[in-house]
């Protein structure tokens, strides 16, 4: 009789252990199943944080406040499942009390814990401040152009002004600022250049500052120049351009072997229809990353968001043909295209990004803000190009050996 009771107890305990193992294994499966969701949620959170930081700095620039950037170097996530079983106390031998004949299971607990942490620090080093304060390089602009970002959007952000010199030596500067009287001429110039296939190409040159003893020194540097890409140009308009073979993209310049930098003139010889005058030299003055933020901030501060616009390549070619047609009515180039920046002060629908600065709510609408989203992408990539490993927070690892 006692043997039968003991066998029954053993079988019950064995079944309980099997069920407990099944629950524990199910918890492990739950960890694996939720890993994908956690990674996606973390990625979405980092993306939202990056976009909100860019929007916040644009708004700060509109208030003429200092800009502030932070860098996230590491994100850690952990999840654990633990199962605690309270097995009964089994007493063997004669003369057992009534209590000893009772098999009482203890408490059972199943814990599922998830946690995450990240390392963040302000980007305030000398190298980062220098990187965002110097002009955007043509090599960086070329990287963005190869991604298919509209050329007018990139030139509207990166170019501060264009300076033309005619045959008589008279110089005229067109400012990329809606509040400037020459803004219409700037927009017309940019749209015509885009219709001609205005682009950027790069090549490797020897780095004069290369030091073989310095591991951080590069032997070659990427050099860029403005040129005219026939593949992106309107065939009819290219007949009006007299740039010479040396200013065409993919010519001998890009195939030259690396050499030391020379003092080659960076001006481009073109014929540009500005009041029926021939322009021979064109000089492009670039903005820095800080300059781009301040430019976008001024659009908000001066309430000129509706005046800064961006056009597609087809729109540029269409208006360029109109400007060259002496019989056609000349439209205003600055009115062509869609708004460059779309930021509202009220949430009328889902926001792609939103912040509250100085007690005022700002929202980038999810719909109808394609150019604004591309601007955020451009600024995010430019900031990443200026951020080095030394700018990010470093968490040291300490190991104690016995």
Tab-separated table of C-alpha atoms in Angstrom:
chain	number	residue	atom	x	y	z
A	1	UNK	CA	0.000	0.000	0.000
A	2	UNK	CA	2.761	2.407	0.937
A	3	UNK	CA	4.635	1.531	-2.244
A	4	UNK	CA	1.557	2.384	-4.306
A	5	UNK	CA	1.189	5.739	-2.544
A	6	UNK	CA	4.863	6.496	-3.042
A	7	UNK	CA	4.636	5.639	-6.748
A	8	UNK	CA	1.647	7.926	-7.111
A	9	UNK	CA	3.558	10.764	-5.452
A	10	UNK	CA	6.575	10.282	-7.674
A	11	UNK	CA	4.453	10.267	-10.823
A	12	UNK	CA	2.644	13.453	-9.739
A	13	UNK	CA	5.907	15.234	-9.015
A	14	UNK	CA	7.359	14.092	-12.337
A	15	UNK	CA	4.335	15.402	-14.207
A	16	UNK	CA	4.596	18.701	-12.366
A	17	UNK	CA	8.267	19.029	-13.275
A	18	UNK	CA	7.471	18.296	-16.914
A	19	UNK	CA	4.767	20.962	-16.955
A	20	UNK	CA	7.131	23.434	-15.292
A	21	UNK	CA	9.811	22.742	-17.898
A	22	UNK	CA	7.239	23.269	-20.633
A	23	UNK	CA	6.286	26.637	-19.146
A	24	UNK	CA	9.945	27.627	-18.865
A	25	UNK	CA	10.680	26.605	-22.422
A	26	UNK	CA	7.613	28.524	-23.510
A	27	UNK	CA	9.062	31.576	-21.779
A	28	UNK	CA	12.290	31.160	-23.752
A	29	UNK	CA	10.256	30.953	-26.939
A	30	UNK	CA	8.489	34.152	-25.893
A	31	UNK	CA	11.860	35.889	-25.624
A	32	UNK	CA	12.861	34.763	-29.106
A	33	UNK	CA	9.492	35.709	-30.573
A	34	UNK	CA	9.541	39.213	-29.087
A	35	UNK	CA	13.147	39.939	-30.134
A	36	UNK	CA	12.135	41.090	-33.616
A	37	UNK	CA	9.453	43.408	-32.235
A	38	UNK	CA	11.843	44.886	-29.681
A	39	UNK	CA	14.511	45.546	-32.324
A	40	UNK	CA	11.961	47.222	-34.607
A	41	UNK	CA	10.593	49.327	-31.747
A	42	UNK	CA	14.103	50.357	-30.770
A	43	UNK	CA	14.930	51.283	-34.361
A	44	UNK	CA	11.732	53.347	-34.607
A	45	UNK	CA	12.539	55.108	-31.320
A	46	UNK	CA	16.045	56.033	-32.484
A	47	UNK	CA	14.650	57.271	-35.795
A	48	UNK	CA	12.054	59.427	-34.041
A	49	UNK	CA	14.701	60.776	-31.671
A	50	UNK	CA	16.969	61.754	-34.583
A	51	UNK	CA	14.134	63.490	-36.468
A	52	UNK	CA	12.910	65.333	-33.367
A	53	UNK	CA	16.456	66.531	-32.639
A	54	UNK	CA	16.786	67.963	-36.146
A	55	UNK	CA	13.394	69.672	-35.894
A	56	UNK	CA	14.259	71.043	-32.449
A	57	UNK	CA	17.477	72.598	-33.768
A	58	UNK	CA	15.680	74.165	-36.732
A	59	UNK	CA	13.219	75.733	-34.295
A	60	UNK	CA	16.069	76.850	-32.017
A	61	UNK	CA	17.670	78.536	-35.020
A	62	UNK	CA	14.403	80.388	-35.670
A	63	UNK	CA	14.666	81.813	-32.127
A	64	UNK	CA	18.379	82.559	-32.647
A	65	UNK	CA	19.215	80.151	-29.841
A	66	UNK	CA	22.338	77.934	-29.706
A	67	UNK	CA	22.039	74.590	-31.445
A	68	UNK	CA	22.542	71.402	-29.454
A	69	UNK	CA	23.361	67.911	-30.725
A	70	UNK	CA	23.746	64.611	-28.900
A	71	UNK	CA	25.129	61.255	-29.981
A	72	UNK	CA	23.988	57.758	-29.031
A	73	UNK	CA	26.915	55.340	-29.110
A	74	UNK	CA	25.418	52.155	-27.708
A	75	UNK	CA	22.012	50.686	-26.942
A	76	UNK	CA	21.694	47.575	-24.769
A	77	UNK	CA	18.594	45.475	-24.241
A	78	UNK	CA	18.055	42.424	-22.045
A	79	UNK	CA	15.179	40.070	-21.233
A	80	UNK	CA	15.011	37.128	-18.823
A	81	UNK	CA	12.459	34.518	-17.760
A	82	UNK	CA	12.674	32.665	-14.432
A	83	UNK	CA	10.449	29.921	-12.946
A	84	UNK	CA	10.364	29.049	-9.236
A	85	UNK	CA	8.591	25.824	-8.200
A	86	UNK	CA	7.603	24.974	-4.625
A	87	UNK	CA	7.767	21.158	-4.419
A	88	UNK	CA	6.133	19.363	-1.405
A	89	UNK	CA	8.067	17.873	1.507
A	90	UNK	CA	7.921	14.058	1.526
A	91	UNK	CA	8.551	12.192	4.806
A	92	UNK	CA	9.283	8.425	4.885
A	93	UNK	CA	9.191	6.040	7.817
A	94	UNK	CA	6.741	4.768	10.437
A	95	UNK	CA	4.725	6.676	13.009
A	96	UNK	CA	3.966	9.661	10.683
A	97	UNK	CA	1.508	12.268	11.851
A	98	UNK	CA	-1.544	13.324	9.877
A	99	UNK	CA	0.264	16.497	8.724
A	100	UNK	CA	3.154	14.457	7.373
A	101	UNK	CA	0.730	12.497	5.219
A	102	UNK	CA	-0.274	15.738	3.462
A	103	UNK	CA	1.720	16.866	0.417
A	104	UNK	CA	1.429	20.661	0.138
A	105	UNK	CA	3.005	22.435	-2.821
A	106	UNK	CA	4.661	25.806	-2.184
A	107	UNK	CA	4.227	28.984	-4.204
A	108	UNK	CA	5.091	29.003	-7.895
A	109	UNK	CA	6.289	32.148	-9.651
A	110	UNK	CA	7.079	32.968	-13.266
A	111	UNK	CA	9.003	36.219	-13.847
A	112	UNK	CA	9.497	37.842	-17.265
A	113	UNK	CA	11.685	40.964	-17.140
A	114	UNK	CA	12.864	43.248	-19.954
A	115	UNK	CA	15.123	46.262	-19.647
A	116	UNK	CA	17.119	48.589	-21.862
A	117	UNK	CA	19.738	51.298	-21.512
A	118	UNK	CA	21.747	53.519	-23.819
A	119	UNK	CA	24.807	55.764	-23.748
A	120	UNK	CA	24.270	59.368	-24.868
A	121	UNK	CA	26.522	62.426	-24.693
A	122	UNK	CA	26.498	65.947	-26.163
A	123	UNK	CA	28.443	66.414	-29.394
A	124	UNK	CA	30.584	69.332	-28.264
A	125	UNK	CA	34.144	68.379	-29.216
A	126	UNK	CA	36.453	70.662	-31.173
A	127	UNK	CA	36.500	68.369	-34.211
A	128	UNK	CA	32.701	68.144	-34.375
A	129	UNK	CA	32.285	71.918	-33.979
A	130	UNK	CA	34.834	72.444	-36.738
A	131	UNK	CA	33.135	69.918	-39.000
A	132	UNK	CA	29.685	71.525	-38.800
A	133	UNK	CA	31.131	75.042	-39.165
A	134	UNK	CA	33.085	74.577	-42.421
A	135	UNK	CA	31.473	74.631	-45.855
A	136	UNK	CA	29.811	71.471	-47.136
A	137	UNK	CA	32.313	69.852	-49.474
A	138	UNK	CA	31.590	68.827	-53.042
A	139	UNK	CA	32.515	65.244	-52.132
A	140	UNK	CA	29.747	65.210	-49.514
A	141	UNK	CA	27.325	66.802	-51.973
A	142	UNK	CA	28.203	64.127	-54.537
A	143	UNK	CA	27.349	61.348	-52.056
A	144	UNK	CA	23.884	62.851	-51.601
A	145	UNK	CA	23.322	63.367	-55.331
A	146	UNK	CA	24.043	59.696	-56.023
A	147	UNK	CA	21.189	58.736	-53.694
A	148	UNK	CA	18.663	60.251	-56.076
A	149	UNK	CA	17.778	63.231	-53.872
A	150	UNK	CA	16.402	66.044	-56.090
A	151	UNK	CA	19.198	68.347	-57.193
A	152	UNK	CA	17.185	71.504	-56.615
A	153	UNK	CA	16.604	70.496	-52.979
A	154	UNK	CA	20.327	69.888	-52.388
A	155	UNK	CA	21.415	73.099	-54.114
A	156	UNK	CA	18.770	75.085	-52.225
A	157	UNK	CA	20.235	73.813	-48.951
A	158	UNK	CA	23.966	73.798	-49.718
A	159	UNK	CA	24.404	76.932	-51.868
A	160	UNK	CA	24.561	80.298	-50.160
A	161	UNK	CA	24.963	82.400	-53.308
A	162	UNK	CA	26.078	82.416	-56.945
A	163	UNK	CA	28.400	85.059	-58.354
A	164	UNK	CA	28.383	85.806	-62.098
A	165	UNK	CA	30.906	87.853	-64.057
A	166	UNK	CA	30.056	89.084	-67.543
A	167	UNK	CA	32.422	89.892	-70.401
A	168	UNK	CA	32.828	93.435	-69.208
A	169	UNK	CA	34.101	92.278	-65.805
A	170	UNK	CA	30.927	93.321	-63.968
A	171	UNK	CA	30.111	91.017	-61.071
A	172	UNK	CA	26.651	90.239	-59.784
A	173	UNK	CA	25.843	88.032	-56.805
A	174	UNK	CA	22.514	86.233	-56.474
A	175	UNK	CA	21.664	85.361	-52.872
A	176	UNK	CA	19.825	82.193	-51.844
A	177	UNK	CA	17.597	84.021	-49.372
A	178	UNK	CA	13.884	84.704	-49.970
A	179	UNK	CA	14.196	88.069	-48.243
A	180	UNK	CA	16.965	89.171	-50.650
A	181	UNK	CA	15.982	91.194	-53.763
A	182	UNK	CA	18.114	88.904	-55.960
A	183	UNK	CA	16.364	85.699	-54.854
A	184	UNK	CA	14.332	85.514	-58.074
A	185	UNK	CA	17.547	85.631	-60.137
A	186	UNK	CA	19.059	82.933	-57.933
A	187	UNK	CA	16.097	80.608	-58.464
A	188	UNK	CA	16.149	81.218	-62.216
A	189	UNK	CA	19.891	80.506	-62.332
A	190	UNK	CA	19.569	77.263	-60.365
A	191	UNK	CA	16.672	75.971	-62.474
A	192	UNK	CA	18.501	76.739	-65.711
A	193	UNK	CA	21.695	75.074	-64.470
A	194	UNK	CA	19.716	71.972	-63.460
A	195	UNK	CA	18.160	71.870	-66.928
A	196	UNK	CA	21.687	71.943	-68.356
A	197	UNK	CA	22.597	68.900	-66.271
A	198	UNK	CA	24.474	70.689	-63.497
A	199	UNK	CA	26.008	68.066	-61.192
A	200	UNK	CA	29.116	67.067	-59.213
A	201	UNK	CA	31.834	64.504	-59.897
A	202	UNK	CA	34.708	63.362	-57.695
A	203	UNK	CA	38.119	61.729	-57.930
A	204	UNK	CA	41.011	60.809	-55.667
A	205	UNK	CA	44.022	63.095	-55.269
A	206	UNK	CA	47.153	62.786	-53.203
A	207	UNK	CA	46.856	64.226	-49.718
A	208	UNK	CA	49.631	66.825	-49.217
A	209	UNK	CA	49.217	66.471	-45.445
A	210	UNK	CA	49.748	62.691	-45.469
A	211	UNK	CA	52.064	61.445	-42.733
A	212	UNK	CA	53.081	57.796	-42.859
A	213	UNK	CA	53.728	57.863	-39.107
A	214	UNK	CA	50.191	59.046	-38.374
A	215	UNK	CA	47.669	56.194	-38.527
A	216	UNK	CA	44.767	58.636	-38.813
A	217	UNK	CA	46.268	60.369	-41.848
A	218	UNK	CA	44.850	59.420	-45.260
A	219	UNK	CA	47.133	59.000	-48.258
A	220	UNK	CA	44.434	60.139	-50.686
A	221	UNK	CA	41.621	62.683	-50.413
A	222	UNK	CA	38.420	62.947	-52.416
A	223	UNK	CA	38.235	66.032	-54.563
A	224	UNK	CA	35.084	67.242	-56.292
A	225	UNK	CA	34.097	69.762	-58.901
A	226	UNK	CA	30.939	71.084	-60.514
A	227	UNK	CA	30.306	69.839	-64.039
A	228	UNK	CA	27.552	69.296	-66.592
A	229	UNK	CA	26.168	65.783	-66.865
A	230	UNK	CA	24.729	65.247	-70.337
A	231	UNK	CA	22.613	62.326	-69.101
A	232	UNK	CA	20.608	64.666	-66.835
A	233	UNK	CA	20.403	67.585	-69.272
A	234	UNK	CA	17.675	68.610	-71.691
A	235	UNK	CA	18.963	67.968	-75.212
A	236	UNK	CA	17.457	71.135	-76.691
A	237	UNK	CA	18.934	73.346	-73.981
A	238	UNK	CA	22.422	71.854	-74.209
A	239	UNK	CA	22.778	73.472	-77.625
A	240	UNK	CA	22.740	76.862	-75.875
A	241	UNK	CA	25.546	75.952	-73.473
A	242	UNK	CA	29.157	76.598	-74.419
A	243	UNK	CA	31.139	75.011	-71.645
A	244	UNK	CA	33.839	73.187	-73.583
A	245	UNK	CA	34.811	69.569	-73.101
A	246	UNK	CA	36.723	70.288	-69.900
A	247	UNK	CA	33.495	71.040	-67.996
A	248	UNK	CA	31.601	67.919	-68.979
A	249	UNK	CA	31.161	65.176	-66.395
A	250	UNK	CA	32.946	61.864	-66.908
A	251	UNK	CA	35.630	63.394	-69.088
A	252	UNK	CA	39.402	63.097	-68.781
A	253	UNK	CA	39.373	64.980	-65.451
A	254	UNK	CA	37.739	62.121	-63.577
A	255	UNK	CA	40.073	59.556	-65.187
A	256	UNK	CA	43.296	61.369	-64.360
A	257	UNK	CA	45.580	59.522	-61.915
A	258	UNK	CA	45.912	60.965	-58.398
A	259	UNK	CA	48.064	64.069	-58.369
A	260	UNK	CA	48.906	66.956	-56.114
A	261	UNK	CA	46.290	69.738	-55.974
A	262	UNK	CA	46.860	72.610	-58.379
A	263	UNK	CA	45.625	76.189	-58.506
A	264	UNK	CA	43.229	75.425	-61.338
A	265	UNK	CA	40.522	78.040	-61.710
A	266	UNK	CA	37.244	76.746	-60.255
A	267	UNK	CA	35.076	79.090	-62.308
A	268	UNK	CA	32.855	77.598	-64.999
A	269	UNK	CA	32.534	79.313	-68.367
A	270	UNK	CA	28.909	79.310	-69.456
A	271	UNK	CA	26.511	81.490	-71.365
A	272	UNK	CA	23.600	82.406	-69.129
A	273	UNK	CA	20.583	84.435	-70.284
A	274	UNK	CA	20.426	87.105	-67.609
A	275	UNK	CA	18.933	90.205	-69.186
A	276	UNK	CA	20.358	89.066	-72.527
A	277	UNK	CA	23.915	89.278	-71.203
A	278	UNK	CA	26.687	86.770	-71.580
A	279	UNK	CA	28.086	85.438	-68.315
A	280	UNK	CA	31.532	83.921	-68.451
A	281	UNK	CA	32.486	83.085	-64.843
A	282	UNK	CA	30.307	81.421	-62.231
A	283	UNK	CA	31.414	80.971	-58.610
A	284	UNK	CA	29.342	78.980	-56.152
A	285	UNK	CA	29.600	79.757	-52.455
A	286	UNK	CA	28.619	76.904	-50.152
A	287	UNK	CA	26.969	76.820	-46.732
A	288	UNK	CA	28.071	74.946	-43.639
A	289	UNK	CA	25.782	72.551	-41.745
A	290	UNK	CA	25.211	75.295	-39.181
A	291	UNK	CA	24.437	77.603	-42.100
A	292	UNK	CA	21.748	75.205	-43.350
A	293	UNK	CA	20.063	75.085	-39.919
A	294	UNK	CA	20.186	78.882	-39.653
A	295	UNK	CA	18.779	79.266	-43.179
A	296	UNK	CA	15.815	77.017	-42.363
A	297	UNK	CA	15.357	78.776	-39.025
A	298	UNK	CA	15.183	82.179	-40.759
A	299	UNK	CA	12.405	80.902	-43.014
A	300	UNK	CA	10.336	80.252	-39.887
A	301	UNK	CA	11.357	83.429	-38.037
A	302	UNK	CA	10.592	85.663	-41.040
A	303	UNK	CA	7.421	83.722	-41.924
A	304	UNK	CA	8.675	82.916	-45.419
A	305	UNK	CA	8.049	79.168	-45.506
A	306	UNK	CA	5.728	79.597	-48.487
A	307	UNK	CA	8.384	81.539	-50.465
A	308	UNK	CA	11.171	78.943	-50.433
A	309	UNK	CA	10.255	76.222	-52.927
A	310	UNK	CA	11.846	73.197	-54.552
A	311	UNK	CA	11.259	71.998	-58.112
A	312	UNK	CA	11.704	68.672	-59.837
A	313	UNK	CA	14.082	68.189	-62.770
A	314	UNK	CA	11.156	68.250	-65.190
A	315	UNK	CA	9.895	71.548	-63.729
A	316	UNK	CA	13.410	72.991	-64.070
A	317	UNK	CA	13.651	71.995	-67.728
A	318	UNK	CA	10.187	73.381	-68.453
A	319	UNK	CA	10.857	76.809	-66.966
A	320	UNK	CA	14.331	76.960	-68.529
A	321	UNK	CA	12.795	76.540	-71.984
A	322	UNK	CA	10.366	79.332	-71.150
A	323	UNK	CA	13.185	81.638	-70.059
A	324	UNK	CA	15.022	81.003	-73.346
A	325	UNK	CA	11.923	81.543	-75.459
A	326	UNK	CA	11.805	85.274	-76.379
A	327	UNK	CA	8.093	85.066	-77.205
A	328	UNK	CA	6.973	83.265	-74.057
A	329	UNK	CA	5.734	85.047	-70.970
A	330	UNK	CA	8.403	84.841	-68.271
A	331	UNK	CA	7.053	83.200	-65.097
A	332	UNK	CA	8.527	83.805	-61.657
A	333	UNK	CA	11.078	81.089	-60.991
A	334	UNK	CA	10.657	81.387	-57.221
A	335	UNK	CA	7.025	80.312	-57.521
A	336	UNK	CA	7.824	77.029	-59.260
A	337	UNK	CA	7.633	73.794	-57.276
A	338	UNK	CA	6.396	72.735	-53.847
A	339	UNK	CA	7.315	74.227	-50.436
A	340	UNK	CA	10.849	73.445	-49.316
A	341	UNK	CA	9.932	73.208	-45.627
A	342	UNK	CA	6.546	72.266	-44.190
A	343	UNK	CA	6.205	72.966	-40.450
A	344	UNK	CA	2.916	73.845	-38.772
A	345	UNK	CA	2.025	75.145	-35.334
A	346	UNK	CA	-1.033	72.928	-34.908
A	347	UNK	CA	-1.505	69.188	-35.118
A	348	UNK	CA	-4.197	68.734	-37.733
A	349	UNK	CA	-3.212	65.102	-38.326
A	350	UNK	CA	-0.381	62.607	-37.703
A	351	UNK	CA	3.020	64.223	-37.262
A	352	UNK	CA	6.177	62.837	-38.829
A	353	UNK	CA	8.070	64.764	-36.140
A	354	UNK	CA	6.968	67.133	-33.390
A	355	UNK	CA	8.553	69.165	-30.585
A	356	UNK	CA	7.628	71.884	-28.120
A	357	UNK	CA	10.128	74.747	-27.884
A	358	UNK	CA	9.594	77.807	-25.697
A	359	UNK	CA	6.057	76.675	-24.973
A	360	UNK	CA	5.100	76.495	-28.666
A	361	UNK	CA	4.175	73.243	-30.415
A	362	UNK	CA	5.657	72.502	-33.851
A	363	UNK	CA	4.676	69.639	-36.150
A	364	UNK	CA	5.917	68.272	-39.460
A	365	UNK	CA	2.740	66.767	-40.993
A	366	UNK	CA	3.075	63.175	-42.070
A	367	UNK	CA	1.332	63.912	-45.369
A	368	UNK	CA	2.482	66.558	-47.821
A	369	UNK	CA	5.977	66.945	-46.313
A	370	UNK	CA	8.087	64.928	-48.751
A	371	UNK	CA	10.700	67.673	-49.200
A	372	UNK	CA	10.904	68.222	-45.432
A	373	UNK	CA	11.502	64.517	-44.853
A	374	UNK	CA	14.300	64.564	-47.441
A	375	UNK	CA	15.818	67.592	-45.682
A	376	UNK	CA	15.851	65.652	-42.419
A	377	UNK	CA	17.565	62.758	-44.203
A	378	UNK	CA	20.188	65.073	-45.706
A	379	UNK	CA	20.939	66.771	-42.389
A	380	UNK	CA	21.088	63.427	-40.580
A	381	UNK	CA	23.664	62.107	-43.045
A	382	UNK	CA	25.739	65.298	-42.999
A	383	UNK	CA	25.847	65.227	-39.188
A	384	UNK	CA	26.883	61.562	-39.290
A	385	UNK	CA	29.714	62.390	-41.693
A	386	UNK	CA	30.989	64.975	-39.209
A	387	UNK	CA	30.737	62.664	-36.175
A	388	UNK	CA	33.815	60.582	-35.346
A	389	UNK	CA	34.283	57.806	-32.813
A	390	UNK	CA	35.949	60.167	-30.321
A	391	UNK	CA	32.818	62.347	-30.300
A	392	UNK	CA	30.640	59.521	-28.972
A	393	UNK	CA	30.512	58.443	-25.324
A	394	UNK	CA	32.780	55.539	-24.460
A	395	UNK	CA	31.813	53.055	-21.761
A	396	UNK	CA	35.004	51.410	-20.412
A	397	UNK	CA	35.019	47.706	-19.584
A	398	UNK	CA	36.849	46.732	-16.380
A	399	UNK	CA	37.829	43.112	-15.773
A	400	UNK	CA	39.205	41.920	-12.442
A	401	UNK	CA	41.444	38.853	-12.757
A	402	UNK	CA	41.847	36.557	-9.739
